[in-house]
Coordinates of C-alpha atoms and ligand atoms in Angstrom, one line a residue:
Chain J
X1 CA -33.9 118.9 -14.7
X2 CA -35.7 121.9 -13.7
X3 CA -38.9 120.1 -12.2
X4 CA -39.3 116.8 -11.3
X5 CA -41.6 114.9 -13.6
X6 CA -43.9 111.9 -12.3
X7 CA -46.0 109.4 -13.4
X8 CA -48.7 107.1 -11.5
X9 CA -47.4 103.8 -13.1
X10 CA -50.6 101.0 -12.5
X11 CA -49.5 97.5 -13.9
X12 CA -49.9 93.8 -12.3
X13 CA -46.3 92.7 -10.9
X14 CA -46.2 89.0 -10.6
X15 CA -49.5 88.2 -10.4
X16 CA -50.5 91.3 -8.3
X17 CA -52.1 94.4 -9.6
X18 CA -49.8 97.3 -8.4
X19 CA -49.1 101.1 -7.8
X20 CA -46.3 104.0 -8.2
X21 CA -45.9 107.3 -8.5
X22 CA -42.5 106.6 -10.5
X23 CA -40.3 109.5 -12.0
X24 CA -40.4 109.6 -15.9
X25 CA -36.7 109.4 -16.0
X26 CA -36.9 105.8 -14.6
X27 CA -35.9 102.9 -16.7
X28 CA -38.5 99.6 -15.6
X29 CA -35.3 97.8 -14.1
X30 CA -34.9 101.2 -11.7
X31 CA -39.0 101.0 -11.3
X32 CA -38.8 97.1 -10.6
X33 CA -35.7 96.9 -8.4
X34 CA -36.3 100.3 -6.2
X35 CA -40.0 100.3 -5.9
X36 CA -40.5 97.2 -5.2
X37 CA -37.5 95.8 -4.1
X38 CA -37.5 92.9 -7.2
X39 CA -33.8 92.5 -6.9
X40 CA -33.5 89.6 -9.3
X41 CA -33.4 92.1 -12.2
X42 CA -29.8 92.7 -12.1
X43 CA -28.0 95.8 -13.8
X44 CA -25.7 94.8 -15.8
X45 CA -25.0 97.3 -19.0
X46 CA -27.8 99.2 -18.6
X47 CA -27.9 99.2 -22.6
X48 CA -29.2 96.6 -24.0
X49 CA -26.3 94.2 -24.6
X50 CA -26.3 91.3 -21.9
X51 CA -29.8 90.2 -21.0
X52 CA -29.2 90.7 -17.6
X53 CA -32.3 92.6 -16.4
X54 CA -34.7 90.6 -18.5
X55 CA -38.6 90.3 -17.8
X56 CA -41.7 89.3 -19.5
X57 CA -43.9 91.7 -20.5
X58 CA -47.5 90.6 -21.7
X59 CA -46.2 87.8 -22.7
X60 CA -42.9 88.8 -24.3
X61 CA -39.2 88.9 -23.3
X62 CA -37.7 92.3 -22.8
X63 CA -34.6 93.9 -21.6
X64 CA -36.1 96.1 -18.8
X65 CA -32.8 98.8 -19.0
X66 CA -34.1 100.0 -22.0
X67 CA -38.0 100.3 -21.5
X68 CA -39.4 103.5 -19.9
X69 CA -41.0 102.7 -16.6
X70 CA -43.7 104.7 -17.8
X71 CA -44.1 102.4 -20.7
X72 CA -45.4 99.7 -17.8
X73 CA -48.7 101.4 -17.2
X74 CA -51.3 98.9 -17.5
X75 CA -48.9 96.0 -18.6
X76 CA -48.3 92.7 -17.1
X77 CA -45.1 92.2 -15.9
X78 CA -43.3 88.9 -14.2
X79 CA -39.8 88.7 -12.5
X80 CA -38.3 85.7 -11.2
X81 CA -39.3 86.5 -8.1
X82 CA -42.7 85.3 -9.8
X83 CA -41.9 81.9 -11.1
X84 CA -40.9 80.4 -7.5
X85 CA -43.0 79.0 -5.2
X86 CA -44.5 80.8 -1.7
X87 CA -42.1 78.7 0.1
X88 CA -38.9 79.6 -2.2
X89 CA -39.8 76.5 -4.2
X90 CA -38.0 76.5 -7.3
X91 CA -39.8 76.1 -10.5
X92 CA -39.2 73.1 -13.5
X93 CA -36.6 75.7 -14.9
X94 CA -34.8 76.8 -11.8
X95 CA -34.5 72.9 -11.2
X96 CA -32.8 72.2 -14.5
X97 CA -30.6 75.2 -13.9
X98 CA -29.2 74.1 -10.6
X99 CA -28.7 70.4 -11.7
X100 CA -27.3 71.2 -14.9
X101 CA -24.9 73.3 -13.1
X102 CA -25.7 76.4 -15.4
X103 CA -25.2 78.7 -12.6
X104 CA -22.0 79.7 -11.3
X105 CA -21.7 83.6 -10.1
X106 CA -25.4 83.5 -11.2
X107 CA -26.0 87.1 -12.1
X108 CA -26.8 85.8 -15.8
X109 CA -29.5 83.4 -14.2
X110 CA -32.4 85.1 -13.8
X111 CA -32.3 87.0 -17.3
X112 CA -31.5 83.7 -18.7
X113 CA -34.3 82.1 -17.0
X114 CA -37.4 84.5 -17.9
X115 CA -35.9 83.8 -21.6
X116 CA -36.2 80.1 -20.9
X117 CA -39.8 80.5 -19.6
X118 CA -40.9 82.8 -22.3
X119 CA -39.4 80.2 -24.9
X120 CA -41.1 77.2 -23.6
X121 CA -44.1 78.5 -22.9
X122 CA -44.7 78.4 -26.5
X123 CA -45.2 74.8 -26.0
X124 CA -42.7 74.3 -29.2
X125 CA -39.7 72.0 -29.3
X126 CA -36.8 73.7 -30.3
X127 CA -33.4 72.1 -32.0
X128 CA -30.1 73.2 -29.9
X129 CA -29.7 75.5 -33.0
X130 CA -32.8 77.7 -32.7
X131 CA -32.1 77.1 -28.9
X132 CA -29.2 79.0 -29.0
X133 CA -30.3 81.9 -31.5
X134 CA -33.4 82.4 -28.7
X135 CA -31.0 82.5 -25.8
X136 CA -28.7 84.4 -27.9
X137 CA -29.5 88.4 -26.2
X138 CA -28.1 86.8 -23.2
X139 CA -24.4 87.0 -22.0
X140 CA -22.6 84.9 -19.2
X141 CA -19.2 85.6 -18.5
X142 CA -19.0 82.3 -16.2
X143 CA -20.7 78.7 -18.1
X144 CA -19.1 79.0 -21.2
X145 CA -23.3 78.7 -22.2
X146 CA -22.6 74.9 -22.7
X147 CA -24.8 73.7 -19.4
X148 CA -27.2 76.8 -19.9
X149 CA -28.2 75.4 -23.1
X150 CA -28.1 71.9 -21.7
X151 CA -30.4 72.8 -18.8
X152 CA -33.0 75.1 -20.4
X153 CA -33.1 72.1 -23.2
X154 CA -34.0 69.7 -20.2
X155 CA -36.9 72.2 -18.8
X156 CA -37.9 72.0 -22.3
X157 CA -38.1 68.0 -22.6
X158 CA -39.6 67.6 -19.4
X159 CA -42.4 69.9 -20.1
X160 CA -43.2 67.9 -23.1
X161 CA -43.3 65.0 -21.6
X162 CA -40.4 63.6 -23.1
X163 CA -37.7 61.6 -21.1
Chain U
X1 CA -32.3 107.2 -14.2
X2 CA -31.6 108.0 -17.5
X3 CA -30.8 111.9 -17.8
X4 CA -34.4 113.5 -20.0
X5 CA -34.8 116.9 -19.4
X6 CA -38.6 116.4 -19.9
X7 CA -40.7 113.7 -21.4
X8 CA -44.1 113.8 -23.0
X9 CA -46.3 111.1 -23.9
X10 CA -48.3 111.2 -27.1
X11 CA -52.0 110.2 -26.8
X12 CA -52.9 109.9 -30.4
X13 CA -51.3 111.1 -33.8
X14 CA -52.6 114.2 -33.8
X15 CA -51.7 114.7 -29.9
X16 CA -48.2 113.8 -31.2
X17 CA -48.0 116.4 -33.8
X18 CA -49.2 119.1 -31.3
X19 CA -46.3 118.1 -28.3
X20 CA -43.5 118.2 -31.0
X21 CA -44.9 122.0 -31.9
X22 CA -45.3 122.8 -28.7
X23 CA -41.4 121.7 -28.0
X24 CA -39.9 122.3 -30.8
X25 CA -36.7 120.5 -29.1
X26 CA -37.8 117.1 -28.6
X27 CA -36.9 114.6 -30.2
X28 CA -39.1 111.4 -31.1
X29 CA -39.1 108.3 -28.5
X30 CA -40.4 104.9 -30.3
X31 CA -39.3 101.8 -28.8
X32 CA -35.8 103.7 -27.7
X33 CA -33.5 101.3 -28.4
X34 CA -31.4 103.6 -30.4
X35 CA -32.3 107.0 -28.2
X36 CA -31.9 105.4 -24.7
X37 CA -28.7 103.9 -25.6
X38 CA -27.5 107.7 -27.0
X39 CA -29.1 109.3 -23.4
X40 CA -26.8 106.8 -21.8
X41 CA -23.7 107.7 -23.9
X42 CA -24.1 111.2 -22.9
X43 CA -24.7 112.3 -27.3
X44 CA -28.2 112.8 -26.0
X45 CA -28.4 113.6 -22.6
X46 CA -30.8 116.2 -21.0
X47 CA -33.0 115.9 -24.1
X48 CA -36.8 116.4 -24.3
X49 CA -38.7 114.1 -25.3
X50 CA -42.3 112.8 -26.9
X51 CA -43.1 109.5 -26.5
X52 CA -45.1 107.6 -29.0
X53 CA -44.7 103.8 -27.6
X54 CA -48.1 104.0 -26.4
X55 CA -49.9 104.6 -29.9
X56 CA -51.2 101.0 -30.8
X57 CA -53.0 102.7 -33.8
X58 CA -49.3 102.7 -35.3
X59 CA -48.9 98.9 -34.5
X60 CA -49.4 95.9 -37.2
X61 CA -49.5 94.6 -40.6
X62 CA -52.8 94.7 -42.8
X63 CA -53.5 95.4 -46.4
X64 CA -55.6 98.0 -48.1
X65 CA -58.1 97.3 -51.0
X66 CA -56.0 97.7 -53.7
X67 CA -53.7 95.6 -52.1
X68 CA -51.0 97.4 -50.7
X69 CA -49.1 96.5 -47.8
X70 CA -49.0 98.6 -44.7
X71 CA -46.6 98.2 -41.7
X72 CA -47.4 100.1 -39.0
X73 CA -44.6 102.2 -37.9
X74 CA -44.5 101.2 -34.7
X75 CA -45.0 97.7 -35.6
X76 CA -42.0 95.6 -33.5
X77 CA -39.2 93.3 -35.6
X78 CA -41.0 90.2 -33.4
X79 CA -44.3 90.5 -34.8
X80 CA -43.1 91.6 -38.2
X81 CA -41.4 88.6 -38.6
X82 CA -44.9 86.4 -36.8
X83 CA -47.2 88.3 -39.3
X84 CA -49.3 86.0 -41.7
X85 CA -49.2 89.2 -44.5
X86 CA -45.4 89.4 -44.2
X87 CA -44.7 85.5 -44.4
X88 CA -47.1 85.5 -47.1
X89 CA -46.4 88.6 -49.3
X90 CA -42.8 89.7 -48.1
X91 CA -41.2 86.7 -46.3
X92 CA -37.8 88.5 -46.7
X93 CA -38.2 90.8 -44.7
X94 CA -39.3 89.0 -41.6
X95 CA -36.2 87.0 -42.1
X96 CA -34.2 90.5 -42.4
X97 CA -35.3 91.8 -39.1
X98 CA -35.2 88.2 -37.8
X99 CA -31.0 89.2 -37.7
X100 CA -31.7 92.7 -35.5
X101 CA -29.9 92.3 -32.8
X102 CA -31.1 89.4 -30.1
X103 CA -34.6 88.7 -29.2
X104 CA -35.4 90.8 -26.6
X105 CA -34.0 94.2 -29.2
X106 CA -36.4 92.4 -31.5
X107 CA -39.3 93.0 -29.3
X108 CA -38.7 96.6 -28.4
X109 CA -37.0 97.8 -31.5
X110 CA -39.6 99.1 -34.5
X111 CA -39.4 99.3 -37.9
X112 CA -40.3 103.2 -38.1
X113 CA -36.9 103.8 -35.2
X114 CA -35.1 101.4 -38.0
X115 CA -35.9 103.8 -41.0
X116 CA -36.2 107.1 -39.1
X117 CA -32.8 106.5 -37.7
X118 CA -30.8 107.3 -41.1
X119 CA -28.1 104.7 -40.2
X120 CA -26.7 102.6 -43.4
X121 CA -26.2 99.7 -41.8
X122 CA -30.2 99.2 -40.3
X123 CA -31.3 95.3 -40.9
X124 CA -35.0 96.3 -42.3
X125 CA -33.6 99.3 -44.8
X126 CA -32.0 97.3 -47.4
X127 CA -34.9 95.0 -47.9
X128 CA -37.4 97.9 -48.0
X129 CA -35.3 99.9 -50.3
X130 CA -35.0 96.4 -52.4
X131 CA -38.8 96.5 -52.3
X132 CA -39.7 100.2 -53.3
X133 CA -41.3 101.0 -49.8
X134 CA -43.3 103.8 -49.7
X135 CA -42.6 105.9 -46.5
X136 CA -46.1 107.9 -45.1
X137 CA -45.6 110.7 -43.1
X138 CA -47.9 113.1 -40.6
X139 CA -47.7 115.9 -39.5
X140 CA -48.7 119.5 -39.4
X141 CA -49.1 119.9 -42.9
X142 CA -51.0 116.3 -43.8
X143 CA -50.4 113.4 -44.6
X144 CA -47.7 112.9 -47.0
X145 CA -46.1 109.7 -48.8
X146 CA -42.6 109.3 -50.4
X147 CA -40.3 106.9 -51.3
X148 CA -38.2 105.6 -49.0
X149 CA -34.8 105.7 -51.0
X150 CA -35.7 109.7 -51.2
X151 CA -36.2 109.5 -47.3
X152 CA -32.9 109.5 -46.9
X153 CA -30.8 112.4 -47.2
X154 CA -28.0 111.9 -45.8
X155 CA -25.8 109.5 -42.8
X156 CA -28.0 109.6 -39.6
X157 CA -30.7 112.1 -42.0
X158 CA -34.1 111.7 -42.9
X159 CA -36.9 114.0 -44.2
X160 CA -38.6 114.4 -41.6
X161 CA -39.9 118.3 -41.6
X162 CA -40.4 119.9 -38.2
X163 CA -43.0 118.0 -35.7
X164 CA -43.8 115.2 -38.6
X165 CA -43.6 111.5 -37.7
X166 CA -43.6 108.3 -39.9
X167 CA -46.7 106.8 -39.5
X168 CA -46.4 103.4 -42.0
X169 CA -44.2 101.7 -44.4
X170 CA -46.1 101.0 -47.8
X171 CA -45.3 98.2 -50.1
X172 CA -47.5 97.9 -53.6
X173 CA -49.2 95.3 -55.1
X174 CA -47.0 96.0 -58.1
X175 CA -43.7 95.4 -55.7
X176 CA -44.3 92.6 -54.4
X177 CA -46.9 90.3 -56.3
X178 CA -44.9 86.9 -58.1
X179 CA -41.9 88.1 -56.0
X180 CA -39.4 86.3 -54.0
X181 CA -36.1 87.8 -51.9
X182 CA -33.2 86.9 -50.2
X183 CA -31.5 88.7 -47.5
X184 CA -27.8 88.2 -46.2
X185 CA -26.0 90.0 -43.2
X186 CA -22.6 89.4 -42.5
X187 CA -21.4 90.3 -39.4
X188 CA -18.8 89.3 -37.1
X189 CA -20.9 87.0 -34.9
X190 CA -23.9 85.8 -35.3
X191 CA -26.4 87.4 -33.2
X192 CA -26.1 90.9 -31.3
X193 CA -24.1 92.2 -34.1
X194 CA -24.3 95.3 -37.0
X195 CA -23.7 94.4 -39.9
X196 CA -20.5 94.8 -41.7
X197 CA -22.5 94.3 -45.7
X198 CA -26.4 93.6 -46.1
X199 CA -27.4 92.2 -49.3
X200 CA -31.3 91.9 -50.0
X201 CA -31.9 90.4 -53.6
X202 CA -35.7 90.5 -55.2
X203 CA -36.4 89.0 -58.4
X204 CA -39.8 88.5 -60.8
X205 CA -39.0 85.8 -63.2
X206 CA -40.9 85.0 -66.5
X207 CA -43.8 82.7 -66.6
X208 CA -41.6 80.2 -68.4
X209 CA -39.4 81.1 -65.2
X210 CA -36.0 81.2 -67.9
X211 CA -36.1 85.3 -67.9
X212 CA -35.4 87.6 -65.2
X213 CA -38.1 90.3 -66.0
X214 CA -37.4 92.5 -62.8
X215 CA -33.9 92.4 -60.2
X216 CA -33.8 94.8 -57.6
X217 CA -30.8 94.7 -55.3
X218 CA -30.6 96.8 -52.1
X219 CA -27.5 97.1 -49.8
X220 CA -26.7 98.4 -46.6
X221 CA -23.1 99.7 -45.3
X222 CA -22.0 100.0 -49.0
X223 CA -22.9 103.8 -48.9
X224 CA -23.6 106.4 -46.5
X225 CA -26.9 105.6 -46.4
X226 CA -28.7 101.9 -47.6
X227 CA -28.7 102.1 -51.6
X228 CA -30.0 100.7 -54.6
X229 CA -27.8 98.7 -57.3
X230 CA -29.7 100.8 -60.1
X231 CA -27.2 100.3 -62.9
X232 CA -27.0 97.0 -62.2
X233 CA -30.4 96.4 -61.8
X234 CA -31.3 98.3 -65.3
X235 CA -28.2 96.5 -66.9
X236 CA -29.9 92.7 -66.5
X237 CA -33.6 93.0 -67.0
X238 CA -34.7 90.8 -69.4
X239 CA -31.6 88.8 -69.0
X240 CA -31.8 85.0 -69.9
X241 CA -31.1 82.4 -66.4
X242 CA -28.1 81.0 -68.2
X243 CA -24.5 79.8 -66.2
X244 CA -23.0 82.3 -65.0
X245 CA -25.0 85.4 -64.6
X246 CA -24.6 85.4 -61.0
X247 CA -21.4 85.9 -61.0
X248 CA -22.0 88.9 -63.3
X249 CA -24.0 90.4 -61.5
X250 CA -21.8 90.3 -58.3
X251 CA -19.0 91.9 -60.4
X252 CA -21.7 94.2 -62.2
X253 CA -22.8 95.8 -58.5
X254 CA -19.2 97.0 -57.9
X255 CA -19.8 99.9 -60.3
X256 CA -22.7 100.6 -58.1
X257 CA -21.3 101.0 -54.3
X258 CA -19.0 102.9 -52.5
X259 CA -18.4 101.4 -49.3
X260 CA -15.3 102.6 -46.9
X261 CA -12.9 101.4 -44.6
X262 CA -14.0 101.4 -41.2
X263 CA -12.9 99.8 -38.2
X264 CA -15.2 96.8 -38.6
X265 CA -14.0 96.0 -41.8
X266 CA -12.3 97.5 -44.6
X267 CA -13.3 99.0 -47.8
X268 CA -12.0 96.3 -49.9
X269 CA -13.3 93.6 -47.9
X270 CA -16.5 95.2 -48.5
X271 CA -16.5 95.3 -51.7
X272 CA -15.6 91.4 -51.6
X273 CA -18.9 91.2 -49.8
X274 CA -21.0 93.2 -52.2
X275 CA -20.2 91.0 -55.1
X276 CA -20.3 87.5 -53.3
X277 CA -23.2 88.5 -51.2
X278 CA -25.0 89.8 -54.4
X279 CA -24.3 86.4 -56.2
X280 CA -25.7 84.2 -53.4
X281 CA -29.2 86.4 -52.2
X282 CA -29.2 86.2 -56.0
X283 CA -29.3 82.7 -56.6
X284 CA -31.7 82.3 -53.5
X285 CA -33.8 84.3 -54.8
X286 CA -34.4 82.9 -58.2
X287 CA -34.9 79.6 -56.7
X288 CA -37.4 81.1 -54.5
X289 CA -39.2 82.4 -57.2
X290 CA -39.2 78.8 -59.1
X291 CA -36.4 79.3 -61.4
X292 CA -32.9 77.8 -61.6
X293 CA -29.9 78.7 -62.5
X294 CA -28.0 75.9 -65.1
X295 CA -25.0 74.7 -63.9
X296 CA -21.9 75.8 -65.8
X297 CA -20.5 73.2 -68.1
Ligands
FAD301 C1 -28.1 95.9 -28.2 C2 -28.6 96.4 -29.4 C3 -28.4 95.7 -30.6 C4 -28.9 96.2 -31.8 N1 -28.7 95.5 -33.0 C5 -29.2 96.0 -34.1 C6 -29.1 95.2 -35.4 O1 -28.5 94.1 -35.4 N2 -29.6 95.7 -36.5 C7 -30.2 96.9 -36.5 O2 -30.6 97.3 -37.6 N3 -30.4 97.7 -35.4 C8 -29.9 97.2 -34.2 N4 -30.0 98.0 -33.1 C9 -30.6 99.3 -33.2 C10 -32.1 99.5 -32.9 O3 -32.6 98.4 -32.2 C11 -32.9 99.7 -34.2 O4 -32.4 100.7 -35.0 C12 -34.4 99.9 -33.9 O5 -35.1 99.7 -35.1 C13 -34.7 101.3 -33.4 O6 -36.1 101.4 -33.2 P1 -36.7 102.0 -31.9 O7 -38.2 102.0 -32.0 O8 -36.1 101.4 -30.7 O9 -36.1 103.5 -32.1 P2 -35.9 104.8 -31.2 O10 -34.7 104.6 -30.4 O11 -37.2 105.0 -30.4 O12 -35.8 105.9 -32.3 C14 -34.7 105.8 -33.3 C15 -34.7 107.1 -34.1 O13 -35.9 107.2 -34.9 C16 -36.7 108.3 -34.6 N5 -38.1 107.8 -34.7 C17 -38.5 106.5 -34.2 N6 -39.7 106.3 -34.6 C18 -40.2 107.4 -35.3 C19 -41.4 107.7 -36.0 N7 -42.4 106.9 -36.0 N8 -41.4 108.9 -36.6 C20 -40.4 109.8 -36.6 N9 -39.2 109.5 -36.0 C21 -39.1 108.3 -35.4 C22 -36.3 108.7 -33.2 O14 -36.5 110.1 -33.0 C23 -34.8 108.4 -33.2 O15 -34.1 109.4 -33.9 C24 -29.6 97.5 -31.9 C25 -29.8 98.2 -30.7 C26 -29.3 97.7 -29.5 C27 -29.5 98.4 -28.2
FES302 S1 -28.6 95.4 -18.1 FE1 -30.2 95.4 -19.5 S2 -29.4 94.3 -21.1 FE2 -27.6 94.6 -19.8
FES303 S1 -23.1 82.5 -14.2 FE1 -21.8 84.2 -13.9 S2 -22.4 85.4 -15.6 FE2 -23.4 83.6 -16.0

């Protein structure tokens, strides 16, 4: 590239409304991890396949390897960093995750998790069937998905009041 | 860092047009799900690009007056499938694109990158095709409609003339009123997977509901590009619901494909699937649309 190309990227991170110059060749999970250091978006195939770098934006789950940092301008955009406490407290889904023991290596956890929160925030309750299709853009080379399904199904319950 | 010579973003239609003259070179970017992932691959790298993710005017469903159906062409498979119109008018098709991919594809990839793209095997194509769409262009010449089975010219081809883009897809009243479709993927798994066959089967039935006054039958990966069952289609209009026309027209559609081996599957095991795949979105269909199919004796 002849000339370096930049763009001032304004979005709210987590809550907080922030600013970037960011270069246009950036991908969000570049933007997100070296601008401001959200390392919980984890590069894993950089092309779409394995949910690994997966955030909410306005309201929807995304695979931030294949969205143009750019694209963020004036978005609202959450991390996991987001969903836990100031003290590191870990949220209902977090919980479920560790008790469930649907964690082991845990790179597939935070991608996972966004999903999860993006799915229950619907407020719906899901069989284990439509369960798995909406955690289906997800890969984990560890669980064997069994306690991931388990766990975000228990978030789910809980949230609802049930059991 | 994905590796763009130079990317411009589109501020309106007309903006659009006038960054693709000025840069002859560049190629679209919608949603990028299929251009990233070819920038990455190296097929694209160092290309220029214009941006259109950011036009919102090309985003949703609504209906004109004389009731046609427009899909904005940057309208996401997500809220395609969520749309009140589609579940209404076109249910099929929100199931169809309900099969892209996984859930997070399904909220970046759009239905113009998913026709624009030329590629045979695209989840949306077959039902559109099934449903006459009506492709509406822009660019420096006008506006400009056509159907969406001339669209494509050729594998990984569309008419797109220099620095035009595809603004909607258009579906007529005529198409889709007292219709009802079925759509079938088969793939290897079950989510984040092409598809080896797509089958999408419409039907109009009588008002007695015992005649089939209209099939239409669009395919995808049974061609070099998605393709219409036309012989077929011609061949059992009018026909009576009587035991055993399903399976004849599964056998009937063979005359009408021309799939090839590949290394997901080969060409007879395509085949297999035309004519199975045919007979069940077939049957689906017909019961959608209030009509049954008599057991054989
Ligand atoms: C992991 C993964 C899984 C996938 N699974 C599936 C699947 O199961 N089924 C399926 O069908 N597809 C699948 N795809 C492919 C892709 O998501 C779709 O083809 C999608 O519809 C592309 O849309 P887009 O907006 O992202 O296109 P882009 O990548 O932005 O563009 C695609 C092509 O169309 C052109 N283009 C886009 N919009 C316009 C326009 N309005 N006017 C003119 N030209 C335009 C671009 O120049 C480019 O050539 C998958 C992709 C990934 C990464
Ligand atoms: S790193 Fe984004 S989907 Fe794999
Ligand atoms: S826990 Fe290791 S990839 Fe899922």
């Amino acid at each position: 590239m002849s000339e370096k190309q930049y763009k001032l990227v304004t979005c709210k991170i987590n809550g907080k409304e922030r600013s970037a110059m960011v270069d246009v060749r950036a991908s969000l999970t570049d933007m997100l991890r070296n601008d401001y250091s959200l390392t919980s978006v984890k590069k894993g195939c950089e092309v779409g396949e394995c949910g690994a770098c997966a955030v909410i934006i306005d309201g929807e789950c995304y695979n931030s390897c294949i969205y143009l940092a750019i694209w963020a301008d004036g978005k609202e955009i959450e991390t996991l960093e987001g969903l836990t406490g100031e003290n590191g407290e870990l949220n209902d889904i977090q919980q479920a995750f560790v008790d469930e023991t649907a964690i082991q290596c845990g790179f597939c956890s935070p991608g996972f998790i966004m999903e999860a929160e993006s799915i229950l925030r619907t407020g719906e309750i899901y069989t284990d069937e439509e369960l798995r299709k909406l955690l289906s853009g997800h890969l984990c080379r560890c669980t064997g998905y069994d306690n991931i399904l388990r766990a975000v199904k228990k978030a789910m319950n809980e949230r609802n009041g049930k059991k | 860092m994905y590796d763009i010579k130079a990317l411009y973003e589109a501020k309106s239609v007309e903006n659009a047009i006038e960054l693709m003259k000025e840069h002859p070179e560049a190629k679209i970017i919608a949603g990028g799900s299929d251009v990233l992932i070819k920038i990455r691959e190296g097929k694209m790298a160092g290309c220029e690009l214009v941006s259109i993710y950011g036009l919102d005017e090309l985003r949703g469903v609504s209906m004109a007056e004389d009731g046609t159906l427009r899909i904005g062409s940057l309208t996401s498979f997500s809220h395609i499938t969520k749309d009140p119109l589609i579940k209404k008018y076109i249910g099929v098709l929100g199931e169809a694109v309900d099969m892209v991919g996984g859930p997070q594809i399904r909220a970046i990839g759009t239905i113009g990158g998913n026709t624009c793209n030329g590629v045979t095997s695209a989840d949306s194509a077959s039902t559109l095709l099934a449903w006459d769409a009506i492709v509406e262009l822009n660019g420096p010449e006008g506006v400009r409609t056509l159907p969406l089975e001339e669209f494509y010219l050729g594998p990984g081809k569309v008419d797109l003339k220099s620095a035009e883009l595809q603004t909607a897809l258009l579906i007529p009243k005529e198409s889709y009123e007292n219709c009802a479709g079925f759509y079938i993927k088969y793939g290897m798994r079950n989510a984040m997977e092409i598809a080896t066959t797509g089958c999408s089967v419409n039907v109009r039935l009588s008002s007695d509901k015992k005649t089939l006054e209209r099939l239409r039958i669009g395919f995808g990966v049974a061609g070099p590009v998605p393709r219409r069952a036309r012989k077929t289609e011609e061949e059992f209009k009018g026909a009576s619901l009587e035991a055993g026309l399903p399976e004849k027209i599964g056998d009937a559609v063979l005359k009408d494909v021309e799939p090839r081996d590949s290394w997901r599957a080969s060409k007879d095991m395509r085949l297999h699937l035309c004519s199975t795949m045919t007979e069940r979105a077939f049957i689906e269909a017909v019961s959608r649309c209030g009509g049954e199919i008599p057991e054989k004796a």
